[in-house]
PDB file of C-alpha atoms and ligand atoms in Angstrom:
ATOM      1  CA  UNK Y   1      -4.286  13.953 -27.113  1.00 42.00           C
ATOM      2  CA  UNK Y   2      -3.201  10.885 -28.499  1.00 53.00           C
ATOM      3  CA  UNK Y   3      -2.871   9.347 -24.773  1.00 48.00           C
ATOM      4  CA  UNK Y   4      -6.703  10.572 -24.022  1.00 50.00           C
ATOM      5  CA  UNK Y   5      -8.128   9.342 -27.141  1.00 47.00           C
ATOM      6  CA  UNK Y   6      -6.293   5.963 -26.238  1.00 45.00           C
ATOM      7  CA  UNK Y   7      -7.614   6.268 -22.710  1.00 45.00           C
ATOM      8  CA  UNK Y   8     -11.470   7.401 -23.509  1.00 45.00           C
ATOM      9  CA  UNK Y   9     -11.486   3.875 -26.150  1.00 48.00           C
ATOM     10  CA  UNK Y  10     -10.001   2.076 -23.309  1.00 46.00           C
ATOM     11  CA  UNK Y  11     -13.324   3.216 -21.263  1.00 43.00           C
ATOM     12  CA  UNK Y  12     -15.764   2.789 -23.607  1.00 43.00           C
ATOM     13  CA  UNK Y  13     -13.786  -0.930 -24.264  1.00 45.00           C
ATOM     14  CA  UNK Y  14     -14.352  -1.770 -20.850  1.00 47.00           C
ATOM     15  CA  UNK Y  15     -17.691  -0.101 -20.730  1.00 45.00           C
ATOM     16  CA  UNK Y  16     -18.833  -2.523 -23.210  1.00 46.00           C
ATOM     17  CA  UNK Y  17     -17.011  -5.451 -21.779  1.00 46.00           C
ATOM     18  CA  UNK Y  18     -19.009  -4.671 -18.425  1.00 45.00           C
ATOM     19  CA  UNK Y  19     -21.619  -6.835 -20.054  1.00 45.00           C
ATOM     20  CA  UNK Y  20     -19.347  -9.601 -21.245  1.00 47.00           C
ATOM     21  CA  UNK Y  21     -18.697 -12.140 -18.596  1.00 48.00           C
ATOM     22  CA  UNK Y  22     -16.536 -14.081 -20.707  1.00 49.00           C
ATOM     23  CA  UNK Y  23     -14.223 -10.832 -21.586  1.00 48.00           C
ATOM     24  CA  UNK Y  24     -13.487 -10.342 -17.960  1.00 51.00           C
ATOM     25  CA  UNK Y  25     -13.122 -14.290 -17.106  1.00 52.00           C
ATOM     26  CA  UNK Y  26     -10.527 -14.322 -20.199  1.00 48.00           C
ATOM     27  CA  UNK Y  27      -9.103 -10.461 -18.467  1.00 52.00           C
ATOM     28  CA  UNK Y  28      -8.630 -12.039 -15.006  1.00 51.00           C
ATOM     29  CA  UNK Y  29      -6.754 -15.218 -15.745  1.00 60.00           C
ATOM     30  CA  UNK Y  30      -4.601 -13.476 -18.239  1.00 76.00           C
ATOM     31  CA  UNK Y  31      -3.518 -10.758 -15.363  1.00 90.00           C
ATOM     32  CA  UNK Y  32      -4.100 -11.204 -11.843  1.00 96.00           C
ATOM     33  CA  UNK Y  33      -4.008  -8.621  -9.134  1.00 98.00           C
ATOM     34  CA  UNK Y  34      -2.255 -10.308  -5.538  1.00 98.00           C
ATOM     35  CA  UNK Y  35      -3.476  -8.119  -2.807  1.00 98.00           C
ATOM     36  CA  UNK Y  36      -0.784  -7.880   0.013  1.00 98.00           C
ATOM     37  CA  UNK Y  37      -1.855  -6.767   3.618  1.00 98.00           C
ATOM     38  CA  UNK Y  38       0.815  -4.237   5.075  1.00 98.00           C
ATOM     39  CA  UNK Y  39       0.830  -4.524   8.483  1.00 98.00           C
ATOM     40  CA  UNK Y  40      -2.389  -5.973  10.291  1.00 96.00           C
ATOM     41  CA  UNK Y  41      -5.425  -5.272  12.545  1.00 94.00           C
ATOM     42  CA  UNK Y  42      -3.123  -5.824  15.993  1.00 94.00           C
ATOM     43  CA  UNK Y  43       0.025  -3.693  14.491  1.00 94.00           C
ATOM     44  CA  UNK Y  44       1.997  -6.723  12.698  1.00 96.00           C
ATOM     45  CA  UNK Y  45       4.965  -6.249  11.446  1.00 98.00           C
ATOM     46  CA  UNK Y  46       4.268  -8.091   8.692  1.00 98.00           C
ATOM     47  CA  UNK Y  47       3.491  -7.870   4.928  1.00 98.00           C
ATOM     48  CA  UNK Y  48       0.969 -10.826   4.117  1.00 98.00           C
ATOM     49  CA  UNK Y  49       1.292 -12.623   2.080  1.00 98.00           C
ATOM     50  CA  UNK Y  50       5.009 -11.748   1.931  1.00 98.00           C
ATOM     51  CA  UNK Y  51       5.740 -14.142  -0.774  1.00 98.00           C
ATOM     52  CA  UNK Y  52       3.741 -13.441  -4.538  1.00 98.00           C
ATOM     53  CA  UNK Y  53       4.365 -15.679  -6.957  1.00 98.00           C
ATOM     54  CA  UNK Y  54       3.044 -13.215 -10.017  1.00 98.00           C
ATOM     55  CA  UNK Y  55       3.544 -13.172 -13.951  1.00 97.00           C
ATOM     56  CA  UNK Y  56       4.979 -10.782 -15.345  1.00 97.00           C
ATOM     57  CA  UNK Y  57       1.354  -8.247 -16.496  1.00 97.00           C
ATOM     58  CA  UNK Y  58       0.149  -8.612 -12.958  1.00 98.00           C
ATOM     59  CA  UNK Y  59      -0.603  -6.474 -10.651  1.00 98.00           C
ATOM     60  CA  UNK Y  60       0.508  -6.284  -6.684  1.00 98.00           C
ATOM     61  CA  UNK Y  61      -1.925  -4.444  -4.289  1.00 98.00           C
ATOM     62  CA  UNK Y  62      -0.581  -3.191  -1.173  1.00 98.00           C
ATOM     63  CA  UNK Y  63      -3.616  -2.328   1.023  1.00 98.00           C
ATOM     64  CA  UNK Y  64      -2.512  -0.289   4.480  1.00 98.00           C
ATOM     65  CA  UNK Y  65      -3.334  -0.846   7.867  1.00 98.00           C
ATOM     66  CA  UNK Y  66      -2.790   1.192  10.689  1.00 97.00           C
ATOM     67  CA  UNK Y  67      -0.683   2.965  11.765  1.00 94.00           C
ATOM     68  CA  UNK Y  68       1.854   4.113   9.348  1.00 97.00           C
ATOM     69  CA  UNK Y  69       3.506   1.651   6.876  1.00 98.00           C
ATOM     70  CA  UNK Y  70       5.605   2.241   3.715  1.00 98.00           C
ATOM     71  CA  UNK Y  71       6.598  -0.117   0.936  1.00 98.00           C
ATOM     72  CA  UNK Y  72       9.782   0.321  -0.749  1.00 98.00           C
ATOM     73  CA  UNK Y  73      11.512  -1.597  -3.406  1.00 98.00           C
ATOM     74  CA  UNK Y  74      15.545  -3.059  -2.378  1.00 98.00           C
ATOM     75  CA  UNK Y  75      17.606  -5.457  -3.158  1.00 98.00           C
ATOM     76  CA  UNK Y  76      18.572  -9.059  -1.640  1.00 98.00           C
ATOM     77  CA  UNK Y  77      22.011  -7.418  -0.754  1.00 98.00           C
ATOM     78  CA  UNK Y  78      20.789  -4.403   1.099  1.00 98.00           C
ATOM     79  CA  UNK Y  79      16.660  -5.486   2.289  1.00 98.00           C
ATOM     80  CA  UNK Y  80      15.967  -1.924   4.381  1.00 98.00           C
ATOM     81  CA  UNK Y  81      17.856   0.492   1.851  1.00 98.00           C
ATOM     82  CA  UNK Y  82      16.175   2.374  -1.036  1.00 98.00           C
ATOM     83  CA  UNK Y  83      17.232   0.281  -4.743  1.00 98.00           C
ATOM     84  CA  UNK Y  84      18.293   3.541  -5.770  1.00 95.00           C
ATOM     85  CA  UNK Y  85      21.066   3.817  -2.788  1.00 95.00           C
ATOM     86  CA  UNK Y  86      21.925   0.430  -3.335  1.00 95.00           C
ATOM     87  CA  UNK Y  87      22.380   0.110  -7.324  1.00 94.00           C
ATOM     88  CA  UNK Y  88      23.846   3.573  -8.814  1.00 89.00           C
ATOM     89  CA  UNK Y  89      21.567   5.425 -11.499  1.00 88.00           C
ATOM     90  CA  UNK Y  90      18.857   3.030 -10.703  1.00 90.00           C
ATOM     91  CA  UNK Y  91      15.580   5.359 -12.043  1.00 88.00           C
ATOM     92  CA  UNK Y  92      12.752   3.261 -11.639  1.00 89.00           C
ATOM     93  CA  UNK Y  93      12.445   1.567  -7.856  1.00 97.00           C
ATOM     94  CA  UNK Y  94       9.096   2.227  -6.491  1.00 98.00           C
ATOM     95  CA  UNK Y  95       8.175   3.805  -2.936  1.00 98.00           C
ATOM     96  CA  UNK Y  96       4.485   4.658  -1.720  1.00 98.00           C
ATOM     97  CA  UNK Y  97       5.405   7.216   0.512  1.00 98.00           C
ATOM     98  CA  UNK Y  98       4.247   6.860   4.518  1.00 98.00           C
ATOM     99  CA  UNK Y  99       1.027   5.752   4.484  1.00 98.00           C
ATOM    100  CA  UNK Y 100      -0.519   7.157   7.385  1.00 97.00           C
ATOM    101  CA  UNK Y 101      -4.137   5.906   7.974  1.00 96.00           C
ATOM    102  CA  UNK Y 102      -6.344   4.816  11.014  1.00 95.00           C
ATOM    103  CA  UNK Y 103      -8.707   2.613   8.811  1.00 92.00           C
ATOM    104  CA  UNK Y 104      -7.752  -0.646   6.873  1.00 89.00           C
ATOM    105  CA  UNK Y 105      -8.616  -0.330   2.899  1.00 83.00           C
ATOM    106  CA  UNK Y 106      -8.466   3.644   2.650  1.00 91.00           C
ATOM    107  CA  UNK Y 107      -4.850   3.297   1.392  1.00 97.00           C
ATOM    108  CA  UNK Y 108      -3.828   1.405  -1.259  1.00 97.00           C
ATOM    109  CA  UNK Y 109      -0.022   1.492  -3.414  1.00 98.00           C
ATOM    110  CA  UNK Y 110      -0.811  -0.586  -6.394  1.00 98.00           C
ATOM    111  CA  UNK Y 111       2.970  -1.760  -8.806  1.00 98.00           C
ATOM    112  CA  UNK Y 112       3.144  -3.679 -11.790  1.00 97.00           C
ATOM    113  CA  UNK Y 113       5.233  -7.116 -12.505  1.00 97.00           C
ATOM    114  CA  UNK Y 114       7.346  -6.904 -15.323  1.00 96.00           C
ATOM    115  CA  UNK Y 115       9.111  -9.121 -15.844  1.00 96.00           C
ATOM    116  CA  UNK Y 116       9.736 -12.766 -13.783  1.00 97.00           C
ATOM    117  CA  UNK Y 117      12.884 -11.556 -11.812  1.00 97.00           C
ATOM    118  CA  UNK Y 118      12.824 -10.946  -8.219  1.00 98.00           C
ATOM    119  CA  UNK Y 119      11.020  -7.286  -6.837  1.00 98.00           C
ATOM    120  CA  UNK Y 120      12.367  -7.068  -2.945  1.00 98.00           C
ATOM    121  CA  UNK Y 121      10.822  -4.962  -0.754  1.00 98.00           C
ATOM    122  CA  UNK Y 122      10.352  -3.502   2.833  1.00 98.00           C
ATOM    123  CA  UNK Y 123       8.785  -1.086   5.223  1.00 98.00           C
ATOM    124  CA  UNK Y 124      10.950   1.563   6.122  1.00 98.00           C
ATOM    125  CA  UNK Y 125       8.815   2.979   8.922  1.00 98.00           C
ATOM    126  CA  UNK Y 126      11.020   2.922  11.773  1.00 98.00           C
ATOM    127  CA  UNK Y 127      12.754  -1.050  12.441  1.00 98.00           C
ATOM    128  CA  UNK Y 128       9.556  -2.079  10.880  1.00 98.00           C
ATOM    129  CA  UNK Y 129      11.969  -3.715   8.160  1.00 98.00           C
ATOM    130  CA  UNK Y 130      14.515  -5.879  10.756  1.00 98.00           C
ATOM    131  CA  UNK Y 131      11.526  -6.399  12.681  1.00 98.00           C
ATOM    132  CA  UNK Y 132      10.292  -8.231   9.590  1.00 98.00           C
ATOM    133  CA  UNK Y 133       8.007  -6.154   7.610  1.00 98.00           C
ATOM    134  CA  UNK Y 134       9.677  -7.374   4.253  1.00 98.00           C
ATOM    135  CA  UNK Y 135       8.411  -9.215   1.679  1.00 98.00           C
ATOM    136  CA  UNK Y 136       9.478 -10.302  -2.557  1.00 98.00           C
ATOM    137  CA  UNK Y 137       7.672 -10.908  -5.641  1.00 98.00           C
ATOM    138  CA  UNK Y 138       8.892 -14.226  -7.377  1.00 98.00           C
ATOM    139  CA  UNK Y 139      11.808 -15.358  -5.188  1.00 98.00           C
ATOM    140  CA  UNK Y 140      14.337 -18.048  -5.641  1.00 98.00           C
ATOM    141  CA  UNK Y 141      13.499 -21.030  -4.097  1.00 98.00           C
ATOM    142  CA  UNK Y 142      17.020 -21.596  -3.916  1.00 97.00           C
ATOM    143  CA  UNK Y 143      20.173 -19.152  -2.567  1.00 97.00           C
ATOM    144  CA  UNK Y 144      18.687 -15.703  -2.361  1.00 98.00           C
ATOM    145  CA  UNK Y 145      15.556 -17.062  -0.748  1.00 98.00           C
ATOM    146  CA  UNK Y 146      12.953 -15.054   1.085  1.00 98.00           C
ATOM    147  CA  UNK Y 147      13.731 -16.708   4.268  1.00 98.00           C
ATOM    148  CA  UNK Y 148      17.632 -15.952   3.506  1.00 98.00           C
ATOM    149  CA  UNK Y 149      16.517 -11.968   2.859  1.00 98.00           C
ATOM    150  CA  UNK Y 150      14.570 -11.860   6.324  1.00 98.00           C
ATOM    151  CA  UNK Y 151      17.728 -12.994   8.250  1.00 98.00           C
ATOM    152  CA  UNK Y 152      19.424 -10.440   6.242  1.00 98.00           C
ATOM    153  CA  UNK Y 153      16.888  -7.267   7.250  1.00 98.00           C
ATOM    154  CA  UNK Y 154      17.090  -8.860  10.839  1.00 98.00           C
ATOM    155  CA  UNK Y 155      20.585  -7.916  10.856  1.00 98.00           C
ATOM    156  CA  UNK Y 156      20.681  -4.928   8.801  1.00 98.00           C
ATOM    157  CA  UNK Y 157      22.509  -1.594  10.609  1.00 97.00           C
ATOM    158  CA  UNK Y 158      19.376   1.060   9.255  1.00 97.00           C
ATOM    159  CA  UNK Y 159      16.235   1.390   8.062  1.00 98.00           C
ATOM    160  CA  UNK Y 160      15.979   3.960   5.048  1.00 98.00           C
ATOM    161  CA  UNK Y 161      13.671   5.558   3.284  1.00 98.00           C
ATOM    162  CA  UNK Y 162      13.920   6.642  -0.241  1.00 96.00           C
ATOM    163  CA  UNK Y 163      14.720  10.274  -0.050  1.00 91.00           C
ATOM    164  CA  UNK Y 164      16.123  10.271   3.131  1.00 85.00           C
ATOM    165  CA  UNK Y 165      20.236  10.408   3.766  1.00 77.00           C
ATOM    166  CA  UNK Y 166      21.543   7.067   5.450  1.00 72.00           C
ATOM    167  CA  UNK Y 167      23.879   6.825   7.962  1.00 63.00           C
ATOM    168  CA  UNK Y 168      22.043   9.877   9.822  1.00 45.00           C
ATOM    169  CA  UNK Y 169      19.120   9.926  11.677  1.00 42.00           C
ATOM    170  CA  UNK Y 170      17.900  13.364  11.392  1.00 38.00           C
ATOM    171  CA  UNK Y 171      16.520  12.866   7.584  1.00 35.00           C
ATOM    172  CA  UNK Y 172      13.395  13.944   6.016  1.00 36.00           C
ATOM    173  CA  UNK Y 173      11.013  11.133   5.342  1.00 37.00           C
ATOM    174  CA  UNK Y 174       8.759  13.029   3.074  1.00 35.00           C
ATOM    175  CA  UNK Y 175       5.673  14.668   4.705  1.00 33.00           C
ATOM    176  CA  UNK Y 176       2.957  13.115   6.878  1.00 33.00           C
ATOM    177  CA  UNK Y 177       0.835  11.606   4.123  1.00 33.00           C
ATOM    178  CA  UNK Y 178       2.982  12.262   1.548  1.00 35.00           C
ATOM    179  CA  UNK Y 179       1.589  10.602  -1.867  1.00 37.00           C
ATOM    180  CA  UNK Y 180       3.598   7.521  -3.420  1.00 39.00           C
ATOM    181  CA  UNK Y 181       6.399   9.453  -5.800  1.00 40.00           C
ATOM    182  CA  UNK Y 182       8.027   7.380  -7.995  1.00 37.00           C
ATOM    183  CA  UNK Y 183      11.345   8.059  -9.001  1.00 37.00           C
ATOM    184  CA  UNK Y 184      11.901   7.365 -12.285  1.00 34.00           C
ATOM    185  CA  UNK Y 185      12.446  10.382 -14.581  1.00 31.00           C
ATOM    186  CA  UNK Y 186       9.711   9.369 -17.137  1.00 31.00           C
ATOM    187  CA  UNK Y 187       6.996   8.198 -15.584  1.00 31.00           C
ATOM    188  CA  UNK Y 188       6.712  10.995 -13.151  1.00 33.00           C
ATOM    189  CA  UNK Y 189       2.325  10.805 -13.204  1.00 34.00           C
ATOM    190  CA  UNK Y 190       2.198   7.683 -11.042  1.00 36.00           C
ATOM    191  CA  UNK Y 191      -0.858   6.685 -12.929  1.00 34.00           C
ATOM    192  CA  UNK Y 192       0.954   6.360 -16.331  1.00 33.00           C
ATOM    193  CA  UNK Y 193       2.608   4.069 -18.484  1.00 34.00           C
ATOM    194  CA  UNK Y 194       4.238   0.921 -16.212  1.00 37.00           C
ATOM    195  CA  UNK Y 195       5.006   3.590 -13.134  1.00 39.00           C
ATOM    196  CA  UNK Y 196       3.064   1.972  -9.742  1.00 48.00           C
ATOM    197  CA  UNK Y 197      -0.460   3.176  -9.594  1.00 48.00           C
ATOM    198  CA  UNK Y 198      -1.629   4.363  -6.821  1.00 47.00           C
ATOM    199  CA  UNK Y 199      -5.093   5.261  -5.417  1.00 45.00           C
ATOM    200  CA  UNK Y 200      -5.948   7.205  -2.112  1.00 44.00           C
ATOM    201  CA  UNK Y 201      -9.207   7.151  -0.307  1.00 38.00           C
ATOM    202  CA  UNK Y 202     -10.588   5.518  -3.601  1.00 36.00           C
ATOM    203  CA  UNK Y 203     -10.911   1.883  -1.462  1.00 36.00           C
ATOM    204  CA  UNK Y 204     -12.126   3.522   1.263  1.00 33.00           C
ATOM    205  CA  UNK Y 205     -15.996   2.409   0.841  1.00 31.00           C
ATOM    206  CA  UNK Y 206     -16.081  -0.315  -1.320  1.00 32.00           C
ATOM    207  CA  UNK Y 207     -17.399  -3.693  -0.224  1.00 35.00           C
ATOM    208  CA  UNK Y 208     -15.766  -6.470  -1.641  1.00 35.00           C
ATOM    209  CA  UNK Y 209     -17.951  -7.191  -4.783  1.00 37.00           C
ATOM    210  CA  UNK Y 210     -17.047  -3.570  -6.014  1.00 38.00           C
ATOM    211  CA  UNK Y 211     -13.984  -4.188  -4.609  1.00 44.00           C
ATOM    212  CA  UNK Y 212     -13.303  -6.759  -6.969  1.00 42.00           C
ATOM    213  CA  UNK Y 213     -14.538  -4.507  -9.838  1.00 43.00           C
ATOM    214  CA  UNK Y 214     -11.700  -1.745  -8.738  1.00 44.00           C
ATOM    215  CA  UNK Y 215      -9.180  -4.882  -9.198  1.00 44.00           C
ATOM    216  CA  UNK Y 216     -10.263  -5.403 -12.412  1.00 42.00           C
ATOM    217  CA  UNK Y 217     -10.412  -1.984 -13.528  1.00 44.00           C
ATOM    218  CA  UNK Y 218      -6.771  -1.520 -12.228  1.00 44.00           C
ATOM    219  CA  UNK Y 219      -5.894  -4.596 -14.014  1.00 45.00           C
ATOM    220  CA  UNK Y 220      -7.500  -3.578 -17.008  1.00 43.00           C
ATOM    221  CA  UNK Y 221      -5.800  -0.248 -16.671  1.00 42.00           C
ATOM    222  CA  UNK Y 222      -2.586  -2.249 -16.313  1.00 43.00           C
ATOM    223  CA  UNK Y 223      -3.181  -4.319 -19.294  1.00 45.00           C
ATOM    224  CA  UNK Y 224      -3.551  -1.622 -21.533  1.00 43.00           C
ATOM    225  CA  UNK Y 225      -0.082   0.525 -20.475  1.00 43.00           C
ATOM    226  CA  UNK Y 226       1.688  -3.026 -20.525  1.00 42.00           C
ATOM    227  CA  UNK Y 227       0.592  -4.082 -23.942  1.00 41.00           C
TER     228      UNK Y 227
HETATM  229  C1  NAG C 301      25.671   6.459 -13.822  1.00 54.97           C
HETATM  230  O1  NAG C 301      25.404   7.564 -14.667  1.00 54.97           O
HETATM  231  C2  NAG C 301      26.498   8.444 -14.840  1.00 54.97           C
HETATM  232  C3  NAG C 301      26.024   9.640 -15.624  1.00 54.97           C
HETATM  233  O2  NAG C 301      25.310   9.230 -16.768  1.00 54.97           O
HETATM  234  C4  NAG C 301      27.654   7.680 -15.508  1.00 54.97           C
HETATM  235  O3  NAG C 301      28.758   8.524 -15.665  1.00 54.97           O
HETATM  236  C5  NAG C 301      28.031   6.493 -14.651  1.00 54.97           C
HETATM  237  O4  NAG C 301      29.015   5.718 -15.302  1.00 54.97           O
HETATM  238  C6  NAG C 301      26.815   5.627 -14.391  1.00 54.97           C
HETATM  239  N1  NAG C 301      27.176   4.575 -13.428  1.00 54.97           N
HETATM  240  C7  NAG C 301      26.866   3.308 -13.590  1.00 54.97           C
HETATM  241  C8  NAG C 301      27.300   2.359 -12.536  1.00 54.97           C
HETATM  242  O5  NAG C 301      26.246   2.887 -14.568  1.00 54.97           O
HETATM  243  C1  NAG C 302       4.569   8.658   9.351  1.00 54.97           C
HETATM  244  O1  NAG C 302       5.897   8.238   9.519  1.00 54.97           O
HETATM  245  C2  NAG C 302       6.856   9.146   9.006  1.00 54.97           C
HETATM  246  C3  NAG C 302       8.236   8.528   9.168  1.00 54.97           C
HETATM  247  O2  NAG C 302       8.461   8.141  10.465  1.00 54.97           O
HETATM  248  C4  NAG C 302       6.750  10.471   9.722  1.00 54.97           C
HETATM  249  O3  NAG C 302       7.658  11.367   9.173  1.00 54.97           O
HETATM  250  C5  NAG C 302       5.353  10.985   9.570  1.00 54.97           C
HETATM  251  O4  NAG C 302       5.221  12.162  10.325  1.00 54.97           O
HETATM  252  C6  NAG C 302       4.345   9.958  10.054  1.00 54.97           C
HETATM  253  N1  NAG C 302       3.005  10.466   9.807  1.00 54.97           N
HETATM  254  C7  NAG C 302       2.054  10.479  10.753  1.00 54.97           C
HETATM  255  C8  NAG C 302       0.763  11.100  10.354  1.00 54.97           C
HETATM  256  O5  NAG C 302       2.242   9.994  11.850  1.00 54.97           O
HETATM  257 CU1   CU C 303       5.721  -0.830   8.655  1.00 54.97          CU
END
C-alpha cells in the first residue's frame, strides 16, 4: 500500500513533469539509458555497442533481434557461464530468458547500473557467446579488458545458461519465450526495486519520438527505486 501510494505520486510527478522541459533535460543527464542491439538485422553475433561506459543510476537497454538471443550476466573468469555458477551464493546476476522474436524492437531486457564496477555479460544461445556475442558495462581499460574477455569466451569449453546444468548438454533452457527471471530471492517482481526491468511487446509499435518517451519513463522509473 505503501509501495502503490509511492508509485501513483511517482505518476502524477511525472505526469506533471510531462510539461516541464527543463525537469526532463535535468532527468536525462542525471541518468541515461544506453540502448544495446543484441544481435543484428543479418544474424550478428554481436551485442552493439558491446562496450557501455554508464554511471552508476543508469539504465542498459537490450533491444532483441532475430532470431533468438539471451543476455546473461558472468564474470571476466568464466564469460559464457551463469555469475551464479561461477561465484557461490551469488543472488542477484541477471538473465532475460531466450528471447525469441522475428521483429527487431518487440523485445526488450532493460538492467540497472549500480555501482561503477564491471557487469560482464553474454548470449548463451547456442556458441553465440565464443562466437562473440559478449559484451561489459564499464570495463578496465587495463588487464581484464573487453578485448582480453572476448579471447577468453573464444576459448571457453560451454555455453550455459542460467538454470541449465553445465557440463551436459541435455539441460533445460527455460521455455520458448520464457520471460526474463531474475534470480535474486528479493526482488522476485522483475519490475521492482533495483531487479532488471523488463518489458515485452511494450516496444513493439513505438516510433522513435515515443520511443524516447518509454526511455525516459524507464529511467524515471529507475530513478525513483534507486534513490
Ligand atoms: C554460501 O552460503 C552458505 C549457506 O548460507 C554458507 O554456508 C557458505 O559458507 C556460503 N559460501 C560462500 C562462499 O560465501
Ligand atoms: C530459443 O532457444 C532456446 C535455447 O536454445 C530453446 O530452448 C527455445 O526453444 C528457443 N525458442 C524458439 C521459439 O525457438
Ligand atoms: Cu545470441
Amino acid at each position: 500500500m505503501h509501495f502503490s501510494t509511492l508509485l501513483t505520486s511517482t505518476l502524477l510527478l511525472a505526469g506533471t513533469a510531462l510539461g516541464r522541459r527543463t525537469y526532463f533535460k535535468r532527468q536525462q543527464q542525471s541518468m541515461m539509458v544506453h540502448v544495446v542491439q543484441a544481435g543484428g538485422a543479418n544474424g550478428e553475433l554481436t551485442f552493439s555497442p558491446n562496450e557501455i561506459k554508464a554511471n552508476p543510476g543508469d539504465l542498459v537497454q537490450f533491444q532483441f533481434w532475430p532470431k533468438n538471443h539471451s543476455v546473461a550476466q558472468s564474470n571476466f573468469a568464466n564469460p559464457c557461464i551463469p555469475l551464479q555458477q561461477s561465484v557461490q551464493n551469488t543472488t542477484s546476476a541477471f538473465y532475460s530468458g531466450f528471447m525469441p522474436t522475428t521483429e527487431q524492437g518487440k523485445l526488450v531486457y532493460t538492467i540497472p547500473v549500480t555501482d561503477t564496477k564491471p557487469i560482464w555479460f553474454y548470449c548463451s544461445q547456442g556458441k553465440h557467446c565464443q562466437g562473440g556475442m559478449v559484451g561489459a558495462v564499464n570495463p578496465p581499460a587495463t588487464g581484464n579488458t573487453l578485448a582480453a574477455f572476448v579471447e577468453k569466451a573464444k576459448a571457453a569449453p560451454q555455453n550455459v545458461s542460467p538454470g541449465q546444468a553445465s557440463g551436459g548438454s541435455t539441460g533445460q533452457a527455460g521455455g520458448a519465450g520464457s520471460t526474463g527471471q531474475s534470480p535474486s530471492g528479493t526482488t522476485n517482481n522483475p519490475t521492482q526495486a533495483g531487479g532488471p526491468l523488463q518489458s515485452t511487446g511494450a516496444a513493439s509499435t513505438v516510433d522513435a519520438p515515443s520511443r524516447g518517451f518509454l526511455g525516459l519513463a524507464l529511467a524515471g522509473i529507475g530513478a525513483f527505486f534507486l534513490l
